[in-house]
Coordinates of C-alpha atoms in Angstrom, one line a residue:
Chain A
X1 CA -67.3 -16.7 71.2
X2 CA -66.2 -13.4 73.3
X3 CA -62.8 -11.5 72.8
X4 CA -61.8 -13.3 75.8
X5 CA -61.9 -16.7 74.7
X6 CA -59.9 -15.5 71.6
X7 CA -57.5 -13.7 73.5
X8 CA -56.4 -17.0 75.6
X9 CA -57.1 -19.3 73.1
X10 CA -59.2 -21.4 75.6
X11 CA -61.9 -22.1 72.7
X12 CA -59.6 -23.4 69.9
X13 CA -58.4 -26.3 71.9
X14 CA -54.7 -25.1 72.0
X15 CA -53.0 -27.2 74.6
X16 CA -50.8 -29.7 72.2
X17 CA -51.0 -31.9 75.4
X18 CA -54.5 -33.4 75.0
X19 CA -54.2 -34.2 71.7
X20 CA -53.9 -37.5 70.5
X21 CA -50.6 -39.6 69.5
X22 CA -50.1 -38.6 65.4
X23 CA -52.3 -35.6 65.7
X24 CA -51.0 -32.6 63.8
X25 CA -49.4 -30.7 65.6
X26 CA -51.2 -27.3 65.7
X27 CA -49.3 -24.5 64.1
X28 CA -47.5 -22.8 67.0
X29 CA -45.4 -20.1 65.4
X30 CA -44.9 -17.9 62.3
X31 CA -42.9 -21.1 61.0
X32 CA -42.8 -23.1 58.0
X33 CA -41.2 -25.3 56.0
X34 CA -40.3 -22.6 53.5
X35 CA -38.6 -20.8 56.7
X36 CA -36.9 -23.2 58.5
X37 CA -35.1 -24.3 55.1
X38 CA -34.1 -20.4 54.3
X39 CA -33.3 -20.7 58.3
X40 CA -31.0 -22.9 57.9
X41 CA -29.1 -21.7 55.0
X42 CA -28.5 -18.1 56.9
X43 CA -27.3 -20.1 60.0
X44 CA -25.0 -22.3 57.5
X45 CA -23.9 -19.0 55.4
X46 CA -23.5 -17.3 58.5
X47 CA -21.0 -19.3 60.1
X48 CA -19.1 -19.8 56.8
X49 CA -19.2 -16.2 56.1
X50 CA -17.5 -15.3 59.6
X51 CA -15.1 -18.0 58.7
X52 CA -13.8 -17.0 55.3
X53 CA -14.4 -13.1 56.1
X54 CA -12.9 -13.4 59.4
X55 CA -9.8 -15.7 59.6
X56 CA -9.1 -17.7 56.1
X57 CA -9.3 -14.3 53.7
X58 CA -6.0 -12.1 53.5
X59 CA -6.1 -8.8 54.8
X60 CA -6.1 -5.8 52.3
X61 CA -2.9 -4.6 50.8
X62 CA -4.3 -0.9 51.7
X63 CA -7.0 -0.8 54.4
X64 CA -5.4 -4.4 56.3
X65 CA -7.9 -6.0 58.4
X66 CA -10.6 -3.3 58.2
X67 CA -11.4 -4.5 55.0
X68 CA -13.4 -7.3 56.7
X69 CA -16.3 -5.5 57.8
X70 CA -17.0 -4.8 53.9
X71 CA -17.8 -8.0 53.6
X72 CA -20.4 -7.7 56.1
X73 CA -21.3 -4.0 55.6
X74 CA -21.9 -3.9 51.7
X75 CA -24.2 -7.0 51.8
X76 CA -26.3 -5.2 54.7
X77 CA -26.4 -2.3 53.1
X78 CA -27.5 -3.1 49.7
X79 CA -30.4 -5.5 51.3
X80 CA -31.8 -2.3 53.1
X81 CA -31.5 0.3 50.3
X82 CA -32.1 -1.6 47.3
X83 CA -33.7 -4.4 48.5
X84 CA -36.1 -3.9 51.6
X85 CA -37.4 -0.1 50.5
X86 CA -38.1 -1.4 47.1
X87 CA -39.9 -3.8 48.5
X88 CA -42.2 -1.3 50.3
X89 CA -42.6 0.8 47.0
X90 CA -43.9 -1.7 45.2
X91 CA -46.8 -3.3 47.7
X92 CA -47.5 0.5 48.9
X93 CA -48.1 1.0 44.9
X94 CA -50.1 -1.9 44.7
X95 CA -52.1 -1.5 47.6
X96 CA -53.2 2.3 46.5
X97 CA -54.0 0.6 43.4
X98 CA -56.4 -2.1 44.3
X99 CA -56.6 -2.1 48.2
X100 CA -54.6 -5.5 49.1
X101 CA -53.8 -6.4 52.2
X102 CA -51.2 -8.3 51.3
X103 CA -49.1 -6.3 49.6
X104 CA -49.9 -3.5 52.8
X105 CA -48.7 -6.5 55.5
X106 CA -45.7 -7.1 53.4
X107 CA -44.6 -3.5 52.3
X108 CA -44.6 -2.5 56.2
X109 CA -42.5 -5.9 57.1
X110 CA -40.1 -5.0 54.4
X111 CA -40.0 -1.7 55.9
X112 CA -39.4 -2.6 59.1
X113 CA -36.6 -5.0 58.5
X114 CA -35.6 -2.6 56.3
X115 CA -34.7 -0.3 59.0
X116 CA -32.7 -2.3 61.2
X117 CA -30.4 -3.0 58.3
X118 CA -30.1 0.3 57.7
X119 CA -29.4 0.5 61.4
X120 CA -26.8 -1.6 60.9
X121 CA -25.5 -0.3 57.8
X122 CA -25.0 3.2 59.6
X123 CA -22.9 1.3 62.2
X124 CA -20.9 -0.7 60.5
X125 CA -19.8 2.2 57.7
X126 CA -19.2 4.1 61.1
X127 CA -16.9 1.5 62.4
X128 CA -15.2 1.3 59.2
X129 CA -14.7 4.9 58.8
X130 CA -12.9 5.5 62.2
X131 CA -9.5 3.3 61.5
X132 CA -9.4 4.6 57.8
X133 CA -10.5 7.8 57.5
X134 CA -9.6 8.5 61.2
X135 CA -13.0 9.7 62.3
X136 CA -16.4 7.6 63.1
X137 CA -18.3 10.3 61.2
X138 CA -17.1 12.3 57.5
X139 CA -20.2 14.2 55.6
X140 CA -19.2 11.5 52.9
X141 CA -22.1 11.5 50.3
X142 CA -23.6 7.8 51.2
X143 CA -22.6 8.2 54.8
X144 CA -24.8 11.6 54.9
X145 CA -27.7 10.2 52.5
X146 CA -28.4 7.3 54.5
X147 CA -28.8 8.6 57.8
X148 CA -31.5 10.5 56.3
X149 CA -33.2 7.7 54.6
X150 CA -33.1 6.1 58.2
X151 CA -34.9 8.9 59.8
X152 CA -37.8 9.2 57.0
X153 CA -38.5 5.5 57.4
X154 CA -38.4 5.5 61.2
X155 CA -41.1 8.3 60.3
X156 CA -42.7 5.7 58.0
X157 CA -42.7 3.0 60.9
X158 CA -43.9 5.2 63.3
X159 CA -47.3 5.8 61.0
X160 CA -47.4 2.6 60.6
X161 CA -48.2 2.4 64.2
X162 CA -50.5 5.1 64.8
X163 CA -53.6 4.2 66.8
X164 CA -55.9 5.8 64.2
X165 CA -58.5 3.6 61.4
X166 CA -56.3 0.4 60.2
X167 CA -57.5 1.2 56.4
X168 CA -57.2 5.0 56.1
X169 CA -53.4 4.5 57.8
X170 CA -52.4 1.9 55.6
X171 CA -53.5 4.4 52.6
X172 CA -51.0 7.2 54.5
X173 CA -48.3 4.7 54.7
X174 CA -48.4 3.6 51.2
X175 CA -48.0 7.2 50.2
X176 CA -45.3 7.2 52.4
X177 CA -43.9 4.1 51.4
X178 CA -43.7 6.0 47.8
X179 CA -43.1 9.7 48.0
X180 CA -40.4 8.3 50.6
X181 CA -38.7 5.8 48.5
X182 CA -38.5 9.5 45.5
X183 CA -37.2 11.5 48.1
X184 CA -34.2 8.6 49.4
X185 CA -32.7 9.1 45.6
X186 CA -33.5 13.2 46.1
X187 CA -31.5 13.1 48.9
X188 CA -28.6 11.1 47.4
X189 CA -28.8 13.4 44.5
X190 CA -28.6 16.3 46.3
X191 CA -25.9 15.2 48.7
X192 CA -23.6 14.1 46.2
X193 CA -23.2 17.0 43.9
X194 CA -23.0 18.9 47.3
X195 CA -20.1 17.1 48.0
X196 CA -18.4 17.1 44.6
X197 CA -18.8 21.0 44.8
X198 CA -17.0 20.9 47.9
X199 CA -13.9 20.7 47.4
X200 CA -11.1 18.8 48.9
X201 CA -13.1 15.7 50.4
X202 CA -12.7 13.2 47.9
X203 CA -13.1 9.9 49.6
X204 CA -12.8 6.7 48.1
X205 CA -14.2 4.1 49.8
X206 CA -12.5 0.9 47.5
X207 CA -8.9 1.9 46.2
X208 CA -8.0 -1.5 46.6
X209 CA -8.5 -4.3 44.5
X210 CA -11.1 -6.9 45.2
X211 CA -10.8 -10.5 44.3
X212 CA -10.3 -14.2 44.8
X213 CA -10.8 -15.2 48.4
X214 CA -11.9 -11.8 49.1
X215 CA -14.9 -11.7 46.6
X216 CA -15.5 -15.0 47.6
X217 CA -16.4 -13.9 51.5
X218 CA -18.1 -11.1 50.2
X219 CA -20.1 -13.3 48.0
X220 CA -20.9 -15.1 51.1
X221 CA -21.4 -12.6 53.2
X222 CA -24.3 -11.7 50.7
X223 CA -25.8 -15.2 50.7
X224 CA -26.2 -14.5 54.3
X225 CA -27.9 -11.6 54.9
X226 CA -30.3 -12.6 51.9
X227 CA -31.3 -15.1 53.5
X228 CA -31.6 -13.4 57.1
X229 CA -33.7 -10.9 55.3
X230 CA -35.7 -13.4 53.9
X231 CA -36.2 -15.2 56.8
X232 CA -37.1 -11.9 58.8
X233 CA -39.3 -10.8 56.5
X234 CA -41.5 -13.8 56.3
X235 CA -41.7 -14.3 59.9
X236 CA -42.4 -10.2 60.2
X237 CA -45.1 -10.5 57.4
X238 CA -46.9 -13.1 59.1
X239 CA -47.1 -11.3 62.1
X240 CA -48.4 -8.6 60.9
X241 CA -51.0 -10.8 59.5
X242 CA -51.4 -12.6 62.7
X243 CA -52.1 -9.3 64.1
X244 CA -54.9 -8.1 61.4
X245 CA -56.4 -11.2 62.1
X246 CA -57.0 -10.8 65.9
X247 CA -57.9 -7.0 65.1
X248 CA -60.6 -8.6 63.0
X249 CA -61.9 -10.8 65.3
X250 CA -61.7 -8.7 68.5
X251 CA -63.5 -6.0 66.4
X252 CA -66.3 -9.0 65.6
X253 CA -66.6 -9.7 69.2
X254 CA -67.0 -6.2 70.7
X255 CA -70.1 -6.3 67.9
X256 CA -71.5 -9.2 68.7
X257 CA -71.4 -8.3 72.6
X258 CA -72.8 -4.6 72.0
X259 CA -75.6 -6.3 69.6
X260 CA -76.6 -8.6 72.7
X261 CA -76.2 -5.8 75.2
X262 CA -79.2 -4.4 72.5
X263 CA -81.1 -6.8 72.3
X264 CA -80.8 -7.5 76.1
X265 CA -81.9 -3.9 77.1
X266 CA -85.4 -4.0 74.4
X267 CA -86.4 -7.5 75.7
X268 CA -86.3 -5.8 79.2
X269 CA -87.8 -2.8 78.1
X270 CA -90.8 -4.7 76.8
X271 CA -89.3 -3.8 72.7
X272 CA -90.0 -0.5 72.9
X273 CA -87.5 0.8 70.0
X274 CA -85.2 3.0 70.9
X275 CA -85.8 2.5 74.9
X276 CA -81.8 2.6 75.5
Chain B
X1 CA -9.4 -5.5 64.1
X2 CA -11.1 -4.1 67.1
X3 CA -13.2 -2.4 65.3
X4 CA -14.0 -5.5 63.0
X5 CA -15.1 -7.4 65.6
X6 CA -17.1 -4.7 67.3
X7 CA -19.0 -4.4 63.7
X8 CA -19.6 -8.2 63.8
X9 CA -20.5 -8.5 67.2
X10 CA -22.9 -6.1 67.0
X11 CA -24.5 -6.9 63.6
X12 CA -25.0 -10.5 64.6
X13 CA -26.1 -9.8 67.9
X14 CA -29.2 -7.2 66.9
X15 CA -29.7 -9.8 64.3
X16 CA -30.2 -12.7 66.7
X17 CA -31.7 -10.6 69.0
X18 CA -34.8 -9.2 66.6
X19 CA -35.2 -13.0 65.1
X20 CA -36.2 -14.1 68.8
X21 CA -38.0 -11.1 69.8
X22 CA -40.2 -12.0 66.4
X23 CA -40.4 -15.9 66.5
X24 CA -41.6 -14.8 70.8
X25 CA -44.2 -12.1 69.4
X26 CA -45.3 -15.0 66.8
X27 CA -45.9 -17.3 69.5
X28 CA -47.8 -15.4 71.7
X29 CA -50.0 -14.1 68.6
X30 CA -50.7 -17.1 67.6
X31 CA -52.2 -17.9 70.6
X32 CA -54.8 -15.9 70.6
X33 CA -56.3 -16.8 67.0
X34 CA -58.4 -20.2 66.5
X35 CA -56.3 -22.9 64.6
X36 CA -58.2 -23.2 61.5
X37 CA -57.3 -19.3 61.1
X38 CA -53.3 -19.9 62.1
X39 CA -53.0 -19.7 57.9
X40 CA -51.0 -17.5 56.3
X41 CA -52.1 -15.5 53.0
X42 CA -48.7 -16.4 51.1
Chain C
X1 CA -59.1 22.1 40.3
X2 CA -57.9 25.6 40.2
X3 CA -61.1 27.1 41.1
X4 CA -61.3 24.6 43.8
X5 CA -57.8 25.7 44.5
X6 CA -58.5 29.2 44.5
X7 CA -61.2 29.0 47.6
X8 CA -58.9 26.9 49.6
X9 CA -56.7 29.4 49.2
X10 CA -58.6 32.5 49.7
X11 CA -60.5 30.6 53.2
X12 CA -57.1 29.9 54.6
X13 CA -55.9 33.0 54.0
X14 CA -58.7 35.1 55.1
X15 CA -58.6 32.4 58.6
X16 CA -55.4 33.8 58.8
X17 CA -55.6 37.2 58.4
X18 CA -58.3 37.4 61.3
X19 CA -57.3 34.8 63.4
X20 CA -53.7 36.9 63.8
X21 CA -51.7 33.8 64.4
X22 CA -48.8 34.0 61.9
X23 CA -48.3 37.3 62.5
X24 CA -48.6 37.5 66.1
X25 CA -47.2 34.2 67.1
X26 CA -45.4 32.0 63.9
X27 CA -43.3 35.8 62.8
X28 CA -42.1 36.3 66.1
X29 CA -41.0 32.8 66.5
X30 CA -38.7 32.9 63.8
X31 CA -37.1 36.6 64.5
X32 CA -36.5 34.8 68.1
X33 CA -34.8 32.3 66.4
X34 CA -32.8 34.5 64.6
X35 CA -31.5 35.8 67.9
X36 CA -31.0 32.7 69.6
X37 CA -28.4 32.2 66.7
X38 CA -26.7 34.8 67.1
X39 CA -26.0 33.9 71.2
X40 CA -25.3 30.4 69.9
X41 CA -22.6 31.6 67.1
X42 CA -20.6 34.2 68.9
X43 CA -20.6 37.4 66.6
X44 CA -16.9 38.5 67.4
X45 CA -15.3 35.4 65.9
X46 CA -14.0 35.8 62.6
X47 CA -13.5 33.2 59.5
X48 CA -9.9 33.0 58.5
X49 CA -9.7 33.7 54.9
X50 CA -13.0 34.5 53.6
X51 CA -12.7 38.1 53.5
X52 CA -12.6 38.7 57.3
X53 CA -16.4 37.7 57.6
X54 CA -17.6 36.8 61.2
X55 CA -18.8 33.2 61.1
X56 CA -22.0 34.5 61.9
X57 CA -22.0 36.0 58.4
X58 CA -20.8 33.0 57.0
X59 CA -23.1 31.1 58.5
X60 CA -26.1 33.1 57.8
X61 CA -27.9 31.8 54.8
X62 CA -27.8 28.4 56.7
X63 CA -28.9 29.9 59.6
X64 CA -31.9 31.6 58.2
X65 CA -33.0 28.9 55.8
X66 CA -33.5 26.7 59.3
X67 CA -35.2 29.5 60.6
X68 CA -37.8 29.6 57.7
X69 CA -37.6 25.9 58.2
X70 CA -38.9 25.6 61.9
X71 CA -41.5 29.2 61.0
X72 CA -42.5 26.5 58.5
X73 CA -43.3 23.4 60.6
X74 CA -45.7 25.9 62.9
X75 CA -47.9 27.6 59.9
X76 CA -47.9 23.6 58.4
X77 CA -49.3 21.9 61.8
X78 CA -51.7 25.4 61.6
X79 CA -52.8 24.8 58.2
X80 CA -54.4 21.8 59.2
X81 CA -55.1 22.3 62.4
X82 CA -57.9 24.9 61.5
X83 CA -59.2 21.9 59.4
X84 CA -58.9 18.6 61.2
X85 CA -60.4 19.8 64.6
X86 CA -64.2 20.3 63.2
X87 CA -64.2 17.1 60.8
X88 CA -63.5 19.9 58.1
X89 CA -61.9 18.2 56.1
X90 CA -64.8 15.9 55.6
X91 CA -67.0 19.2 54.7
X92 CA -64.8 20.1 52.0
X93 CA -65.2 16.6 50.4
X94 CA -68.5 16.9 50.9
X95 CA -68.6 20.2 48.8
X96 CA -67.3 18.2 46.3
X97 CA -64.0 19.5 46.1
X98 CA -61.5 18.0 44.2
X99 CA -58.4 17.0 46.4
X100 CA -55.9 17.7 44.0
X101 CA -58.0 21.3 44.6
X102 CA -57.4 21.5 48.2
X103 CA -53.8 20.5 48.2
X104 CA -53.0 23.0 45.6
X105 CA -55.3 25.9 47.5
X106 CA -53.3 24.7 51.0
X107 CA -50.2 24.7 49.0
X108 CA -50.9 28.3 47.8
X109 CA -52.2 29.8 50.9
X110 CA -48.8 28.3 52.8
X111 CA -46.8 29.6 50.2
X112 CA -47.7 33.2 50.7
X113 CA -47.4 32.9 54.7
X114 CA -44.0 31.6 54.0
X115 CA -43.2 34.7 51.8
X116 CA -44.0 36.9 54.1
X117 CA -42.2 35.1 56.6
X118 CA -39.4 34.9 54.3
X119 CA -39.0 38.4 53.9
X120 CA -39.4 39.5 57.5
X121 CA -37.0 37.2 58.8
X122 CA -34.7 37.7 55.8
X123 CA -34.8 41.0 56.5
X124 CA -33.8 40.3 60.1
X125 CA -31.0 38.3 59.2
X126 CA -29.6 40.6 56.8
X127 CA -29.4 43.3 59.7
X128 CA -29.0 41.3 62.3
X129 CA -26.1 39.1 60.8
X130 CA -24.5 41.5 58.5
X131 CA -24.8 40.2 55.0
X132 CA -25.0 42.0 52.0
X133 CA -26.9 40.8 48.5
X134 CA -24.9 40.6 45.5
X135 CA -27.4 38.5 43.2
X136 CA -30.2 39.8 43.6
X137 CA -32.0 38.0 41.1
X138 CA -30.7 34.4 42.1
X139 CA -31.8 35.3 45.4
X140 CA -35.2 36.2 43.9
X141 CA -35.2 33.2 42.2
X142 CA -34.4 30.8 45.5
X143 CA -36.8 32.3 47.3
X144 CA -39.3 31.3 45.7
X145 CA -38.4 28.1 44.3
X146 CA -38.0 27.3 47.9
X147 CA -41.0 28.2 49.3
X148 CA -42.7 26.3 46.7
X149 CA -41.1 23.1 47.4
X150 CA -41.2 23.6 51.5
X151 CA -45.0 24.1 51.1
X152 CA -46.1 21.8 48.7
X153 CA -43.7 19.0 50.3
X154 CA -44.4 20.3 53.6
X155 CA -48.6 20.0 52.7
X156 CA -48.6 16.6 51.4
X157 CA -46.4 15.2 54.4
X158 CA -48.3 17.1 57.1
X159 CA -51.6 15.8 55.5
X160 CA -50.4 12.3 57.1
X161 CA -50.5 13.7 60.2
X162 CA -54.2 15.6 59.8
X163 CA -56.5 15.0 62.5
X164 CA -54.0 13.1 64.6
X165 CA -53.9 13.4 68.1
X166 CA -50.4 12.9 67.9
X167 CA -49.8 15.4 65.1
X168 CA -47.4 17.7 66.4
X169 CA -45.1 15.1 67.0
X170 CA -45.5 13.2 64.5
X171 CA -45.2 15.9 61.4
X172 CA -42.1 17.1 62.1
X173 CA -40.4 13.6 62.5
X174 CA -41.9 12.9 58.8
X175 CA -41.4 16.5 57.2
X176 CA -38.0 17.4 58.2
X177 CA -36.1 14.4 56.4
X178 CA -38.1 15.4 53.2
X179 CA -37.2 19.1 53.3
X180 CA -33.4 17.8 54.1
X181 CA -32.7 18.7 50.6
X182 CA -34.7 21.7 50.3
X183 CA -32.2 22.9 53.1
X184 CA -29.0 21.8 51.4
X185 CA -29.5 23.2 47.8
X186 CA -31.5 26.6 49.4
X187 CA -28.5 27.6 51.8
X188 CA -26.1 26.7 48.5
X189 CA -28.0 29.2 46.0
X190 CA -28.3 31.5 48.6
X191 CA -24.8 31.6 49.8
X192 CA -24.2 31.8 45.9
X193 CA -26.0 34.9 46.1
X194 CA -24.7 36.0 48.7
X195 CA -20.8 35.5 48.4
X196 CA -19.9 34.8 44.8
X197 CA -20.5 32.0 42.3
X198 CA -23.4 32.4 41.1
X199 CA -23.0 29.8 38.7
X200 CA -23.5 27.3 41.4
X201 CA -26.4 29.1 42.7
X202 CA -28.0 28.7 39.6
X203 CA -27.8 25.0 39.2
X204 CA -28.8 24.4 42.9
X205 CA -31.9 27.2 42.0
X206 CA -32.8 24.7 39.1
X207 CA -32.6 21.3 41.5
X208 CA -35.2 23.4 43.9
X209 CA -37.3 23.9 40.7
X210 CA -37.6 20.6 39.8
X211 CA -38.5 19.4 43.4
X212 CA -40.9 21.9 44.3
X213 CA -42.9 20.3 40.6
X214 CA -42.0 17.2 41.4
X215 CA -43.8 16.9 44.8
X216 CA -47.2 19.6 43.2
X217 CA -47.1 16.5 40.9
X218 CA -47.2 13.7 44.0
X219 CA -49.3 15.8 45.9
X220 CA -51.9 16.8 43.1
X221 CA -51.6 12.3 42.2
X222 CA -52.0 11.1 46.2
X223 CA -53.8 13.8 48.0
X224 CA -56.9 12.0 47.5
X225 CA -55.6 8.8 48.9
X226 CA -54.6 11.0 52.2
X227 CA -58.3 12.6 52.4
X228 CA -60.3 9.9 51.4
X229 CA -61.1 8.6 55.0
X230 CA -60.5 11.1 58.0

């Protein structure tokens, strides 16, 4: 089989079309049951989230509407920072610890999901911040924190994707994925007691009260992005495997094809060894 | 408000936006694997 | 280790010394710096309240820290460069030395080109922007707690860039979020030193203490896992 025949699939029989009537259908995408169920629930979340967060809750006594994005922003922020990059620091622990690929695949999915809600997280804070603080940007310890934790995991991303040995780089990235996950509570440390020195910037986020239908949108408004992340994260993971496995087998084709070439050139050189 | 919606429109609409982009990139990976291989490790 | 540590050391600093490239090229970088600053931060204009200082004086503890901090990325891309581009790296493995040995002996050997550094272009900035020292020993203190975390953070994290082609892009991108908080608590102790409190100096001197152990520690745990392919 050469890395052509991989790379179009020709040799595994793909088209669904010739098969017969009942035949299993060949597994197309990064699908599965499991997915399609978790799927469903952030579509279903989702659209009840916008409902209750957007036109059924009341809006604050304090902060008036603004208060809606918290019911988004929160939820998306705690499934970056405490969720996704925990994620990564434990499979890049366990893979320094006994070499799994598994736990590699899933600690740079986590990662990379990770990022965009942390994306996200920066925006919507942002967004928040200009009607009630009155500017999109305020050195605000968590504001500050996280936009540094974003940069040192684009950093992670972007060693993630180096064009270098696929083993030795997922070694660097799991010490990434650790002495990066240390230095995002450094930098809230250091951030915070640099703004509690400072003085005259106390900003509280959440004067106001919290409760009934408004917990009850943020509530949902956690359900969904759970279950987006979970449902990103799967799909992301099994790319990433999808991807070491055509690595594999296009680096198992170029050998086969350079040991014929071999072969090839003794035969003609009568097996003299060595006549390359 | 405006600013609620602009939070929700673009939350949602990176969101949607990086699902397709990853169920397309699934696709086409798939593709280029053999069937019996199209498992997944979890 | 530290015998190990100690050749490291002592080869990267004697590749230094007769190779003339921190003195001749990373020292002069970060005095130009210094004056780009100052065209950047108008000396004339003056705080409000803050003892008639020029904002350029006010500024200046920040402004030299970043200095030391960009000085820092070039002798941290040289530190491995004079390794990485003969498979050296491989050699020293090979001599059987212990990792944990080599990042402490790079560690080291940074360090003291980042003292020297730090006192050139401290000195620079202390002319050049006007500042006087009122703690001396706080300052004595941040200065080296500093340039013990910027090296041995700056070592392990440019390690994950060794023998890249893509290095010099890629290590700053990864160091420079790390050494955020280097930058924050060294500009606080050294304003503290500087303009008043040293009370607060002294705490922010302690947080730099802690990091600069905390990451020896990481480094002297995972520096294996960096070198163990390359």
């Amino acid at each position: 089989m050469t890395a052509d025949q991989i790379a179009d699939g020709s040799s595994s029989g793909l088209s669904v079309e010739d098969r017969a009537p009942g035949y299993k259908a060949p597994i197309l995408s990064t699908g599965s049951e499991a997915t399609r169920v978790i799927g469903v629930i952030a579509l279903l979340s989702t659209a009840a989230m916008l409902a209750f967060g957007l036109l059924i809750s009341p809006p604050d006594l304090f902060q008036g509407d603004s208060v809606r994005l918290f019911y988004l922003h929160v939820p998306v922020a705690i499934v970056a920072l405490y969720l996704a990059f925990t994620i990564t620091l434990i499979g890049s622990v366990i893979h320094l610890v006994n070499g799994s690929t598994f736990w590699d695949l899933l600690a740079g999915a986590a990662a990379e999901v990770g990022v965009v809600f942390l994306g996200l997280t920066l925006v919507t804070g942002m967004l928040w911040g200009r009607p009630t603080w009155g500017s999109y940007w305020e050195w605000d310890p968590r504001l500050t924190s996280t936009a540094v934790s974003f940069v040192l995991y684009l950093g992670y991303l972007a060693v993630r994707k180096l064009d270098m040995d696929p083993a030795a780089r997922s070694r660097r990235a799991a010490v990434l994925g650790i002495v990066g996950f240390a230095n995002t509570i450094i930098v809230k440390y250091s951030v915070s007691w640099w703004r509690s020195l400072h003085q005259g910037s106390t900003l509280k986020p959440l004067d106001s009260q919290i409760e009934g239908l408004m917990m009850f949108s943020f509530a949902l408004g956690l359900v969904s992005m759970l279950s987006i992340f979970a449902w990103l994260v799967m799909h992301r993971f099994r790319l990433a495997w999808l991807q070491h496995r055509v690595d594999a087998h296009r680096l198992e084709a170029a050998l086969l094809e350079r040991r014929s070439e071999g072969e090839a050139g003794i035969a003609k050189s009568g097996l003299a060894p060595g006549g390359a | 408000m405006n600013y609620v919606l602009a939070g929700y429109t673009i939350v949602f609409v990176t969101l949607a936006l990086y699902s397709l982009q990853m169920v397309k990139r699934g696709r086409d990976l798939s593709r280029q694997l053999p069937e019996q291989e199209r498992r997944f490790l979890d | 280790m530290l015998r190990d540590a100690r050749l490291v050391a002592a080869k990267d600093l004697r590749i230094e010394w007769s190779s003339k490239v921190l003195t001749a090229q990373v020292l002069p970088f970060g005095f130009l710096v210094l004056i780009l600053f100052g065209f950047g931060i108008s000396p004339e204009r003056i705080v409000q309240g803050k003892d008639g200082r020029s904002v350029l004086e006010d500024v200046s503890p920040a402004l030299f820290w970043l200095a030391v901090l960009f000085s820092a990325l070039l002798a941290l891309g040289r530190s491995f460069a004079i390794e990485a581009d003969d498979g050296n790296l491989d050699a020293l493995q090979l001599a059987g030395l212990e990792p944990a040995g080599v990042f402490l002996g790079k560690t080291a050997a940074v360090a003291v080109e980042l003292a020297v550094l730090e006192v050139v272009v401290g000195s620079g900035a202390l002319l050049l922007y006007g500042a006087t020292i009122r703690h001396w020993l706080l300052l004595i203190v941040v200065l080296v707690t500093t340039t013990l975390a910027l090296s041995g953070a700056g070592i392990l994290y440019a390690a994950l860039g060794a023998g890249l082609r893509v290095r010099d892009t890629l290590v700053p991108l990864l160091v420079l979020p790390v050494l955020a908080p280097v930058l924050l608590g060294a500009t606080r102790a050294t304003e503290a030193a500087l303009f008043g409190a040293a009370a607060d100096g002294w705490s922010w001197a302690g947080f730099l203490g802690a990091f600069s152990l905390l990451y020896l520690g990481a480094g002297i745990l995972l520096f294996g896992a960096l070198l163990e392919e390359s």
